[in-house]
Structure formats: C-alpha cells, structure tokens
C-alpha cells in the first residue's frame, strides 16, 4: 500500500481544494457501488449481503461500507490519480467525510445519478469522469487496475462488435444530461 502519496500531474491535480478531491473520490466510489449492484450483481459497500455469494477475485471487501471504502482508498493511492500534495492526513479527512452519516454525500447513501450534472455545476461529462476514475482505480471488472492497455483494446473491439452494449454504457450519462435540461435545443 502506498499510504498517502500523490503523483505529479495526476488527473485530480487540476482540482483546487482537498474538498473537491474528496468529493470526486467519494462520488466515484458511490457511483461504482451502485453500478456494480445494478449492472453486475456484485454487491459490496452499502449493498453487501452476507447471504449472497461474493464473486471471487474482486478487489472489494466482504463486509461493511467503511472497510470497502478504505480498500478503495488503498487502491486510489496506488493508482496515480491523486495530486502530489496528497498525504495520509488527507486520506483521514476524506474517510471522515465519507463515513459521516449526516453528510448527504456519505458512502452510506446511494448516489442520485440524475443529479450529478446539477451537483457538479453543469459538468455534462461528470458521470463519465467518475466512472473513469473508478475504473483507473479498480479496473473495468473490479479485479484490479490494468497493467497495460490490452484490456482497453479488447474492450473497444467488444464495443465495436456490440453497439447495443456501447449504448447501454452511455445511457446513464445521456439520461443525466437530459434530466439536467441542458441538451442543445432544450430549455433549462
């Protein structure tokens, strides 16, 4: 475990405050948990059910959402998405914010995908940004991040052969943008 190290020129370096980084990390985790539950039948975090079988090989923790999110933070710190200033103290602040059940953005609550564009001040790409960050951290299939780009090439070939799957993957983003009322030609 890297524990509290960021990387130069990491994706999240462009954010101005630690709070913005915390928000992105927490929401990327929350979105991944919801999508794993709804599209993959992989229940972890708030959806974990000890009575259900847990798929082998996944990076997630069998148990409570707090342990699951801490595992996510471990993987975040290994993935080079964090800004260079990231330290152990930032991890603890992020964790405290994530597990605060009074916080509407807590990992103990589901994420409202339809409100993402509004929450992020009209950023129409935010859902994809959150998904990409989560994928950089845990990999597409939740078994760890890719060591090379072979998975990406295979994935692109798969999507080229299965346009319905491509449409399904971007459907949530299109819905979020529509619901925010900011598509060209729409009143909003």
mmCIF file with all atom_site columns, C-alpha atoms in Angstrom:
data_model
loop_
_atom_site.group_PDB
_atom_site.id
_atom_site.type_symbol
_atom_site.label_atom_id
_atom_site.label_alt_id
_atom_site.label_comp_id
_atom_site.label_asym_id
_atom_site.label_entity_id
_atom_site.label_seq_id
_atom_site.pdbx_PDB_ins_code
_atom_site.Cartn_x
_atom_site.Cartn_y
_atom_site.Cartn_z
_atom_site.occupancy
_atom_site.B_iso_or_equiv
_atom_site.pdbx_formal_charge
_atom_site.auth_seq_id
_atom_site.auth_comp_id
_atom_site.auth_asym_id
_atom_site.auth_atom_id
_atom_site.pdbx_PDB_model_num
ATOM 1   C CA . UNK A 1 1   ? 0.000   0.000   0.000   1.00 0.00 ? 1   UNK A CA 1
ATOM 2   C CA . UNK A 1 2   ? 1.294   3.441   -0.928  1.00 0.00 ? 2   UNK A CA 1
ATOM 3   C CA . UNK A 1 3   ? -0.405  5.184   2.035   1.00 0.00 ? 3   UNK A CA 1
ATOM 4   C CA . UNK A 1 4   ? -0.715  8.864   1.436   1.00 0.00 ? 4   UNK A CA 1
ATOM 5   C CA . UNK A 1 5   ? 1.303   9.586   -1.681  1.00 0.00 ? 5   UNK A CA 1
ATOM 6   C CA . UNK A 1 6   ? 0.152   11.502  -4.696  1.00 0.00 ? 6   UNK A CA 1
ATOM 7   C CA . UNK A 1 7   ? 1.671   11.693  -8.149  1.00 0.00 ? 7   UNK A CA 1
ATOM 8   C CA . UNK A 1 8   ? 2.911   14.617  -10.203 1.00 0.00 ? 8   UNK A CA 1
ATOM 9   C CA . UNK A 1 9   ? 0.499   15.577  -12.991 1.00 0.00 ? 9   UNK A CA 1
ATOM 10  C CA . UNK A 1 10  ? -2.164  13.203  -11.675 1.00 0.00 ? 10  UNK A CA 1
ATOM 11  C CA . UNK A 1 11  ? -5.693  13.655  -13.019 1.00 0.00 ? 11  UNK A CA 1
ATOM 12  C CA . UNK A 1 12  ? -7.008  15.161  -9.797  1.00 0.00 ? 12  UNK A CA 1
ATOM 13  C CA . UNK A 1 13  ? -4.179  17.737  -9.633  1.00 0.00 ? 13  UNK A CA 1
ATOM 14  C CA . UNK A 1 14  ? -6.308  20.243  -11.526 1.00 0.00 ? 14  UNK A CA 1
ATOM 15  C CA . UNK A 1 15  ? -8.758  20.486  -8.625  1.00 0.00 ? 15  UNK A CA 1
ATOM 16  C CA . UNK A 1 16  ? -8.172  23.489  -6.405  1.00 0.00 ? 16  UNK A CA 1
ATOM 17  C CA . UNK A 1 17  ? -9.000  22.217  -2.921  1.00 0.00 ? 17  UNK A CA 1
ATOM 18  C CA . UNK A 1 18  ? -8.733  18.976  -0.962  1.00 0.00 ? 18  UNK A CA 1
ATOM 19  C CA . UNK A 1 19  ? -12.512 19.095  -0.507  1.00 0.00 ? 19  UNK A CA 1
ATOM 20  C CA . UNK A 1 20  ? -13.009 18.916  -4.291  1.00 0.00 ? 20  UNK A CA 1
ATOM 21  C CA . UNK A 1 21  ? -10.743 15.870  -4.460  1.00 0.00 ? 21  UNK A CA 1
ATOM 22  C CA . UNK A 1 22  ? -12.615 14.228  -1.565  1.00 0.00 ? 22  UNK A CA 1
ATOM 23  C CA . UNK A 1 23  ? -15.943 14.860  -3.310  1.00 0.00 ? 23  UNK A CA 1
ATOM 24  C CA . UNK A 1 24  ? -14.734 13.263  -6.565  1.00 0.00 ? 24  UNK A CA 1
ATOM 25  C CA . UNK A 1 25  ? -13.233 10.254  -4.763  1.00 0.00 ? 25  UNK A CA 1
ATOM 26  C CA . UNK A 1 26  ? -16.343 9.662   -2.675  1.00 0.00 ? 26  UNK A CA 1
ATOM 27  C CA . UNK A 1 27  ? -18.703 10.074  -5.630  1.00 0.00 ? 27  UNK A CA 1
ATOM 28  C CA . UNK A 1 28  ? -16.596 7.853   -7.909  1.00 0.00 ? 28  UNK A CA 1
ATOM 29  C CA . UNK A 1 29  ? -16.806 5.130   -5.256  1.00 0.00 ? 29  UNK A CA 1
ATOM 30  C CA . UNK A 1 30  ? -20.545 5.652   -4.695  1.00 0.00 ? 30  UNK A CA 1
ATOM 31  C CA . UNK A 1 31  ? -21.286 5.523   -8.426  1.00 0.00 ? 31  UNK A CA 1
ATOM 32  C CA . UNK A 1 32  ? -19.214 2.362   -8.879  1.00 0.00 ? 32  UNK A CA 1
ATOM 33  C CA . UNK A 1 33  ? -21.011 0.675   -5.954  1.00 0.00 ? 33  UNK A CA 1
ATOM 34  C CA . UNK A 1 34  ? -24.430 1.474   -7.444  1.00 0.00 ? 34  UNK A CA 1
ATOM 35  C CA . UNK A 1 35  ? -23.450 0.327   -10.933 1.00 0.00 ? 35  UNK A CA 1
ATOM 36  C CA . UNK A 1 36  ? -21.808 -2.855  -9.656  1.00 0.00 ? 36  UNK A CA 1
ATOM 37  C CA . UNK A 1 37  ? -25.053 -3.591  -7.799  1.00 0.00 ? 37  UNK A CA 1
ATOM 38  C CA . UNK A 1 38  ? -27.432 -2.769  -10.654 1.00 0.00 ? 38  UNK A CA 1
ATOM 39  C CA . UNK A 1 39  ? -25.470 -4.000  -13.691 1.00 0.00 ? 39  UNK A CA 1
ATOM 40  C CA . UNK A 1 40  ? -23.081 -6.666  -12.415 1.00 0.00 ? 40  UNK A CA 1
ATOM 41  C CA . UNK A 1 41  ? -24.949 -8.148  -9.436  1.00 0.00 ? 41  UNK A CA 1
ATOM 42  C CA . UNK A 1 42  ? -21.775 -7.561  -7.407  1.00 0.00 ? 42  UNK A CA 1
ATOM 43  C CA . UNK A 1 43  ? -22.964 -6.347  -4.043  1.00 0.00 ? 43  UNK A CA 1
ATOM 44  C CA . UNK A 1 44  ? -20.408 -4.566  -1.896  1.00 0.00 ? 44  UNK A CA 1
ATOM 45  C CA . UNK A 1 45  ? -20.402 -1.381  0.157   1.00 0.00 ? 45  UNK A CA 1
ATOM 46  C CA . UNK A 1 46  ? -23.936 -0.452  1.205   1.00 0.00 ? 46  UNK A CA 1
ATOM 47  C CA . UNK A 1 47  ? -25.349 -3.359  -0.794  1.00 0.00 ? 47  UNK A CA 1
ATOM 48  C CA . UNK A 1 48  ? -23.240 -6.099  0.783   1.00 0.00 ? 48  UNK A CA 1
ATOM 49  C CA . UNK A 1 49  ? -25.338 -9.069  1.850   1.00 0.00 ? 49  UNK A CA 1
ATOM 50  C CA . UNK A 1 50  ? -23.545 -11.938 3.618   1.00 0.00 ? 50  UNK A CA 1
ATOM 51  C CA . UNK A 1 51  ? -26.314 -14.295 2.493   1.00 0.00 ? 51  UNK A CA 1
ATOM 52  C CA . UNK A 1 52  ? -25.416 -13.757 -1.187  1.00 0.00 ? 52  UNK A CA 1
ATOM 53  C CA . UNK A 1 53  ? -22.388 -15.322 -2.859  1.00 0.00 ? 53  UNK A CA 1
ATOM 54  C CA . UNK A 1 54  ? -19.485 -12.904 -3.309  1.00 0.00 ? 54  UNK A CA 1
ATOM 55  C CA . UNK A 1 55  ? -17.624 -13.275 -6.629  1.00 0.00 ? 55  UNK A CA 1
ATOM 56  C CA . UNK A 1 56  ? -14.022 -14.443 -6.304  1.00 0.00 ? 56  UNK A CA 1
ATOM 57  C CA . UNK A 1 57  ? -11.143 -12.260 -7.409  1.00 0.00 ? 57  UNK A CA 1
ATOM 58  C CA . UNK A 1 58  ? -12.761 -8.885  -6.812  1.00 0.00 ? 58  UNK A CA 1
ATOM 59  C CA . UNK A 1 59  ? -10.819 -6.137  -5.056  1.00 0.00 ? 59  UNK A CA 1
ATOM 60  C CA . UNK A 1 60  ? -13.783 -5.256  -2.845  1.00 0.00 ? 60  UNK A CA 1
ATOM 61  C CA . UNK A 1 61  ? -14.107 -6.096  0.842   1.00 0.00 ? 61  UNK A CA 1
ATOM 62  C CA . UNK A 1 62  ? -16.721 -8.551  2.065   1.00 0.00 ? 62  UNK A CA 1
ATOM 63  C CA . UNK A 1 63  ? -18.334 -6.573  4.831   1.00 0.00 ? 63  UNK A CA 1
ATOM 64  C CA . UNK A 1 64  ? -19.286 -3.064  5.759   1.00 0.00 ? 64  UNK A CA 1
ATOM 65  C CA . UNK A 1 65  ? -19.096 0.007   3.554   1.00 0.00 ? 65  UNK A CA 1
ATOM 66  C CA . UNK A 1 66  ? -16.390 1.612   5.716   1.00 0.00 ? 66  UNK A CA 1
ATOM 67  C CA . UNK A 1 67  ? -13.944 -1.243  5.117   1.00 0.00 ? 67  UNK A CA 1
ATOM 68  C CA . UNK A 1 68  ? -14.897 -1.326  1.439   1.00 0.00 ? 68  UNK A CA 1
ATOM 69  C CA . UNK A 1 69  ? -14.216 2.412   1.030   1.00 0.00 ? 69  UNK A CA 1
ATOM 70  C CA . UNK A 1 70  ? -10.910 2.105   2.879   1.00 0.00 ? 70  UNK A CA 1
ATOM 71  C CA . UNK A 1 71  ? -9.911  -0.593  0.400   1.00 0.00 ? 71  UNK A CA 1
ATOM 72  C CA . UNK A 1 72  ? -10.925 1.788   -2.404  1.00 0.00 ? 72  UNK A CA 1
ATOM 73  C CA . UNK A 1 73  ? -8.701  4.496   -0.886  1.00 0.00 ? 73  UNK A CA 1
ATOM 74  C CA . UNK A 1 74  ? -5.814  1.999   -0.714  1.00 0.00 ? 74  UNK A CA 1
ATOM 75  C CA . UNK A 1 75  ? -6.240  1.358   -4.429  1.00 0.00 ? 75  UNK A CA 1
ATOM 76  C CA . UNK A 1 76  ? -6.659  5.082   -5.175  1.00 0.00 ? 76  UNK A CA 1
ATOM 77  C CA . UNK A 1 77  ? -3.306  5.744   -3.538  1.00 0.00 ? 77  UNK A CA 1
ATOM 78  C CA . UNK A 1 78  ? -1.665  3.089   -5.719  1.00 0.00 ? 78  UNK A CA 1
ATOM 79  C CA . UNK A 1 79  ? -3.261  4.276   -8.970  1.00 0.00 ? 79  UNK A CA 1
ATOM 80  C CA . UNK A 1 80  ? -1.555  7.646   -9.596  1.00 0.00 ? 80  UNK A CA 1
ATOM 81  C CA . UNK A 1 81  ? -4.782  9.652   -9.866  1.00 0.00 ? 81  UNK A CA 1
ATOM 82  C CA . UNK A 1 82  ? -4.117  11.721  -6.732  1.00 0.00 ? 82  UNK A CA 1
ATOM 83  C CA . UNK A 1 83  ? -2.436  15.124  -6.676  1.00 0.00 ? 83  UNK A CA 1
ATOM 84  C CA . UNK A 1 84  ? 1.148   15.358  -5.475  1.00 0.00 ? 84  UNK A CA 1
ATOM 85  C CA . UNK A 1 85  ? 0.126   17.106  -2.250  1.00 0.00 ? 85  UNK A CA 1
ATOM 86  C CA . UNK A 1 86  ? -1.960  14.104  -1.088  1.00 0.00 ? 86  UNK A CA 1
ATOM 87  C CA . UNK A 1 87  ? -0.868  12.834  2.335   1.00 0.00 ? 87  UNK A CA 1
ATOM 88  C CA . UNK A 1 88  ? -2.120  10.440  4.985   1.00 0.00 ? 88  UNK A CA 1
ATOM 89  C CA . UNK A 1 89  ? -3.916  13.334  6.726   1.00 0.00 ? 89  UNK A CA 1
ATOM 90  C CA . UNK A 1 90  ? -5.919  13.962  3.533   1.00 0.00 ? 90  UNK A CA 1
ATOM 91  C CA . UNK A 1 91  ? -6.890  10.313  3.469   1.00 0.00 ? 91  UNK A CA 1
ATOM 92  C CA . UNK A 1 92  ? -8.190  10.561  7.038   1.00 0.00 ? 92  UNK A CA 1
ATOM 93  C CA . UNK A 1 93  ? -10.178 13.729  6.228   1.00 0.00 ? 93  UNK A CA 1
ATOM 94  C CA . UNK A 1 94  ? -11.661 12.087  3.136   1.00 0.00 ? 94  UNK A CA 1
ATOM 95  C CA . UNK A 1 95  ? -12.555 8.982   5.121   1.00 0.00 ? 95  UNK A CA 1
ATOM 96  C CA . UNK A 1 96  ? -14.182 11.055  7.880   1.00 0.00 ? 96  UNK A CA 1
ATOM 97  C CA . UNK A 1 97  ? -16.307 12.890  5.315   1.00 0.00 ? 97  UNK A CA 1
ATOM 98  C CA . UNK A 1 98  ? -17.210 9.662   3.523   1.00 0.00 ? 98  UNK A CA 1
ATOM 99  C CA . UNK A 1 99  ? -18.480 7.830   6.613   1.00 0.00 ? 99  UNK A CA 1
ATOM 100 C CA . UNK A 1 100 ? -20.330 10.774  8.188   1.00 0.00 ? 100 UNK A CA 1
ATOM 101 C CA . UNK A 1 101 ? -23.950 9.611   8.030   1.00 0.00 ? 101 UNK A CA 1
ATOM 102 C CA . UNK A 1 102 ? -25.125 13.233  8.358   1.00 0.00 ? 102 UNK A CA 1
ATOM 103 C CA . UNK A 1 103 ? -23.374 14.077  5.084   1.00 0.00 ? 103 UNK A CA 1
ATOM 104 C CA . UNK A 1 104 ? -25.761 13.719  2.131   1.00 0.00 ? 104 UNK A CA 1
ATOM 105 C CA . UNK A 1 105 ? -22.795 12.540  0.037   1.00 0.00 ? 105 UNK A CA 1
ATOM 106 C CA . UNK A 1 106 ? -21.811 9.815   2.504   1.00 0.00 ? 106 UNK A CA 1
ATOM 107 C CA . UNK A 1 107 ? -20.849 6.366   1.239   1.00 0.00 ? 107 UNK A CA 1
ATOM 108 C CA . UNK A 1 108 ? -23.703 5.145   3.444   1.00 0.00 ? 108 UNK A CA 1
ATOM 109 C CA . UNK A 1 109 ? -26.189 6.638   0.965   1.00 0.00 ? 109 UNK A CA 1
ATOM 110 C CA . UNK A 1 110 ? -26.901 5.848   -2.670  1.00 0.00 ? 110 UNK A CA 1
ATOM 111 C CA . UNK A 1 111 ? -25.874 8.361   -5.303  1.00 0.00 ? 111 UNK A CA 1
ATOM 112 C CA . UNK A 1 112 ? -28.523 10.111  -7.388  1.00 0.00 ? 112 UNK A CA 1
ATOM 113 C CA . UNK A 1 113 ? -27.107 9.825   -10.898 1.00 0.00 ? 113 UNK A CA 1
ATOM 114 C CA . UNK A 1 114 ? -29.730 12.164  -12.292 1.00 0.00 ? 114 UNK A CA 1
ATOM 115 C CA . UNK A 1 115 ? -28.477 14.975  -10.043 1.00 0.00 ? 115 UNK A CA 1
ATOM 116 C CA . UNK A 1 116 ? -24.781 14.622  -10.895 1.00 0.00 ? 116 UNK A CA 1
ATOM 117 C CA . UNK A 1 117 ? -24.762 17.266  -13.644 1.00 0.00 ? 117 UNK A CA 1
ATOM 118 C CA . UNK A 1 118 ? -26.529 19.746  -11.377 1.00 0.00 ? 118 UNK A CA 1
ATOM 119 C CA . UNK A 1 119 ? -24.354 18.880  -8.372  1.00 0.00 ? 119 UNK A CA 1
ATOM 120 C CA . UNK A 1 120 ? -21.213 19.469  -10.445 1.00 0.00 ? 120 UNK A CA 1
ATOM 121 C CA . UNK A 1 121 ? -22.450 22.815  -11.791 1.00 0.00 ? 121 UNK A CA 1
ATOM 122 C CA . UNK A 1 122 ? -23.442 21.739  -15.289 1.00 0.00 ? 122 UNK A CA 1
ATOM 123 C CA . UNK A 1 123 ? -20.471 19.486  -15.988 1.00 0.00 ? 123 UNK A CA 1
ATOM 124 C CA . UNK A 1 124 ? -22.068 17.168  -18.547 1.00 0.00 ? 124 UNK A CA 1
ATOM 125 C CA . UNK A 1 125 ? -19.094 14.812  -18.518 1.00 0.00 ? 125 UNK A CA 1
ATOM 126 C CA . UNK A 1 126 ? -19.019 14.281  -14.742 1.00 0.00 ? 126 UNK A CA 1
ATOM 127 C CA . UNK A 1 127 ? -20.644 10.843  -14.765 1.00 0.00 ? 127 UNK A CA 1
ATOM 128 C CA . UNK A 1 128 ? -18.053 9.606   -17.251 1.00 0.00 ? 128 UNK A CA 1
ATOM 129 C CA . UNK A 1 129 ? -15.261 11.271  -15.259 1.00 0.00 ? 129 UNK A CA 1
ATOM 130 C CA . UNK A 1 130 ? -16.370 9.465   -12.088 1.00 0.00 ? 130 UNK A CA 1
ATOM 131 C CA . UNK A 1 131 ? -16.631 6.145   -13.924 1.00 0.00 ? 131 UNK A CA 1
ATOM 132 C CA . UNK A 1 132 ? -13.191 6.548   -15.489 1.00 0.00 ? 132 UNK A CA 1
ATOM 133 C CA . UNK A 1 133 ? -11.607 7.398   -12.142 1.00 0.00 ? 133 UNK A CA 1
ATOM 134 C CA . UNK A 1 134 ? -13.197 4.332   -10.552 1.00 0.00 ? 134 UNK A CA 1
ATOM 135 C CA . UNK A 1 135 ? -12.035 2.202   -13.474 1.00 0.00 ? 135 UNK A CA 1
ATOM 136 C CA . UNK A 1 136 ? -8.483  3.557   -13.183 1.00 0.00 ? 136 UNK A CA 1
ATOM 137 C CA . UNK A 1 137 ? -8.597  2.561   -9.521  1.00 0.00 ? 137 UNK A CA 1
ATOM 138 C CA . UNK A 1 138 ? -10.288 -0.868  -9.543  1.00 0.00 ? 138 UNK A CA 1
ATOM 139 C CA . UNK A 1 139 ? -10.274 -1.861  -13.207 1.00 0.00 ? 139 UNK A CA 1
ATOM 140 C CA . UNK A 1 140 ? -13.207 -2.439  -15.516 1.00 0.00 ? 140 UNK A CA 1
ATOM 141 C CA . UNK A 1 141 ? -14.140 -5.778  -13.994 1.00 0.00 ? 141 UNK A CA 1
ATOM 142 C CA . UNK A 1 142 ? -13.344 -4.883  -10.362 1.00 0.00 ? 142 UNK A CA 1
ATOM 143 C CA . UNK A 1 143 ? -10.346 -7.208  -10.180 1.00 0.00 ? 143 UNK A CA 1
ATOM 144 C CA . UNK A 1 144 ? -7.655  -4.555  -10.074 1.00 0.00 ? 144 UNK A CA 1
ATOM 145 C CA . UNK A 1 145 ? -6.387  -1.934  -12.433 1.00 0.00 ? 145 UNK A CA 1
ATOM 146 C CA . UNK A 1 146 ? -4.910  -2.846  -15.771 1.00 0.00 ? 146 UNK A CA 1
ATOM 147 C CA . UNK A 1 147 ? -1.156  -3.170  -16.105 1.00 0.00 ? 147 UNK A CA 1
ATOM 148 C CA . UNK A 1 148 ? -1.221  -2.319  -19.830 1.00 0.00 ? 148 UNK A CA 1
ATOM 149 C CA . UNK A 1 149 ? -3.727  -1.182  -22.463 1.00 0.00 ? 149 UNK A CA 1
ATOM 150 C CA . UNK A 1 150 ? -4.631  -4.658  -23.747 1.00 0.00 ? 150 UNK A CA 1
ATOM 151 C CA . UNK A 1 151 ? -7.889  -4.554  -21.776 1.00 0.00 ? 151 UNK A CA 1
ATOM 152 C CA . UNK A 1 152 ? -8.758  -1.259  -23.494 1.00 0.00 ? 152 UNK A CA 1
ATOM 153 C CA . UNK A 1 153 ? -8.095  -2.642  -26.965 1.00 0.00 ? 153 UNK A CA 1
ATOM 154 C CA . UNK A 1 154 ? -10.176 -5.738  -26.173 1.00 0.00 ? 154 UNK A CA 1
ATOM 155 C CA . UNK A 1 155 ? -12.929 -3.588  -24.705 1.00 0.00 ? 155 UNK A CA 1
ATOM 156 C CA . UNK A 1 156 ? -13.029 -1.308  -27.773 1.00 0.00 ? 156 UNK A CA 1
ATOM 157 C CA . UNK A 1 157 ? -13.224 -4.339  -30.070 1.00 0.00 ? 157 UNK A CA 1
ATOM 158 C CA . UNK A 1 158 ? -16.052 -5.717  -27.947 1.00 0.00 ? 158 UNK A CA 1
ATOM 159 C CA . UNK A 1 159 ? -17.961 -2.418  -28.149 1.00 0.00 ? 159 UNK A CA 1
ATOM 160 C CA . UNK A 1 160 ? -17.403 -2.210  -31.912 1.00 0.00 ? 160 UNK A CA 1
ATOM 161 C CA . UNK A 1 161 ? -18.947 -5.665  -32.276 1.00 0.00 ? 161 UNK A CA 1
ATOM 162 C CA . UNK A 1 162 ? -21.781 -4.934  -29.814 1.00 0.00 ? 162 UNK A CA 1
ATOM 163 C CA . UNK A 1 163 ? -23.207 -1.423  -30.386 1.00 0.00 ? 163 UNK A CA 1
ATOM 164 C CA . UNK A 1 164 ? -26.125 -2.167  -28.047 1.00 0.00 ? 164 UNK A CA 1
ATOM 165 C CA . UNK A 1 165 ? -23.624 -2.632  -25.197 1.00 0.00 ? 165 UNK A CA 1
ATOM 166 C CA . UNK A 1 166 ? -21.973 0.700   -26.062 1.00 0.00 ? 166 UNK A CA 1
ATOM 167 C CA . UNK A 1 167 ? -25.397 2.369   -25.977 1.00 0.00 ? 167 UNK A CA 1
ATOM 168 C CA . UNK A 1 168 ? -26.190 0.744   -22.618 1.00 0.00 ? 168 UNK A CA 1
ATOM 169 C CA . UNK A 1 169 ? -22.937 2.015   -21.114 1.00 0.00 ? 169 UNK A CA 1
ATOM 170 C CA . UNK A 1 170 ? -23.552 5.632   -22.093 1.00 0.00 ? 170 UNK A CA 1
ATOM 171 C CA . UNK A 1 171 ? -27.287 5.559   -21.402 1.00 0.00 ? 171 UNK A CA 1
ATOM 172 C CA . UNK A 1 172 ? -26.907 6.805   -17.807 1.00 0.00 ? 172 UNK A CA 1
ATOM 173 C CA . UNK A 1 173 ? -24.850 9.798   -18.923 1.00 0.00 ? 173 UNK A CA 1
ATOM 174 C CA . UNK A 1 174 ? -27.376 10.705  -21.603 1.00 0.00 ? 174 UNK A CA 1
ATOM 175 C CA . UNK A 1 175 ? -30.211 10.434  -19.068 1.00 0.00 ? 175 UNK A CA 1
ATOM 176 C CA . UNK A 1 176 ? -28.354 12.601  -16.547 1.00 0.00 ? 176 UNK A CA 1
ATOM 177 C CA . UNK A 1 177 ? -27.785 15.297  -19.165 1.00 0.00 ? 177 UNK A CA 1
ATOM 178 C CA . UNK A 1 178 ? -31.416 15.142  -20.334 1.00 0.00 ? 178 UNK A CA 1
ATOM 179 C CA . UNK A 1 179 ? -32.695 15.390  -16.778 1.00 0.00 ? 179 UNK A CA 1
ATOM 180 C CA . UNK A 1 180 ? -30.463 18.376  -16.118 1.00 0.00 ? 180 UNK A CA 1
ATOM 181 C CA . UNK A 1 181 ? -32.192 20.047  -19.073 1.00 0.00 ? 181 UNK A CA 1
ATOM 182 C CA . UNK A 1 182 ? -29.014 21.209  -20.750 1.00 0.00 ? 182 UNK A CA 1
ATOM 183 C CA . UNK A 1 183 ? -29.042 19.475  -24.109 1.00 0.00 ? 183 UNK A CA 1
ATOM 184 C CA . UNK A 1 184 ? -28.853 21.833  -27.090 1.00 0.00 ? 184 UNK A CA 1
ATOM 185 C CA . UNK A 1 185 ? -32.322 22.959  -28.060 1.00 0.00 ? 185 UNK A CA 1
ATOM 186 C CA . UNK A 1 186 ? -33.776 22.231  -24.621 1.00 0.00 ? 186 UNK A CA 1
ATOM 187 C CA . UNK A 1 187 ? -34.984 24.829  -22.225 1.00 0.00 ? 187 UNK A CA 1
ATOM 188 C CA . UNK A 1 188 ? -33.086 24.597  -18.956 1.00 0.00 ? 188 UNK A CA 1
#
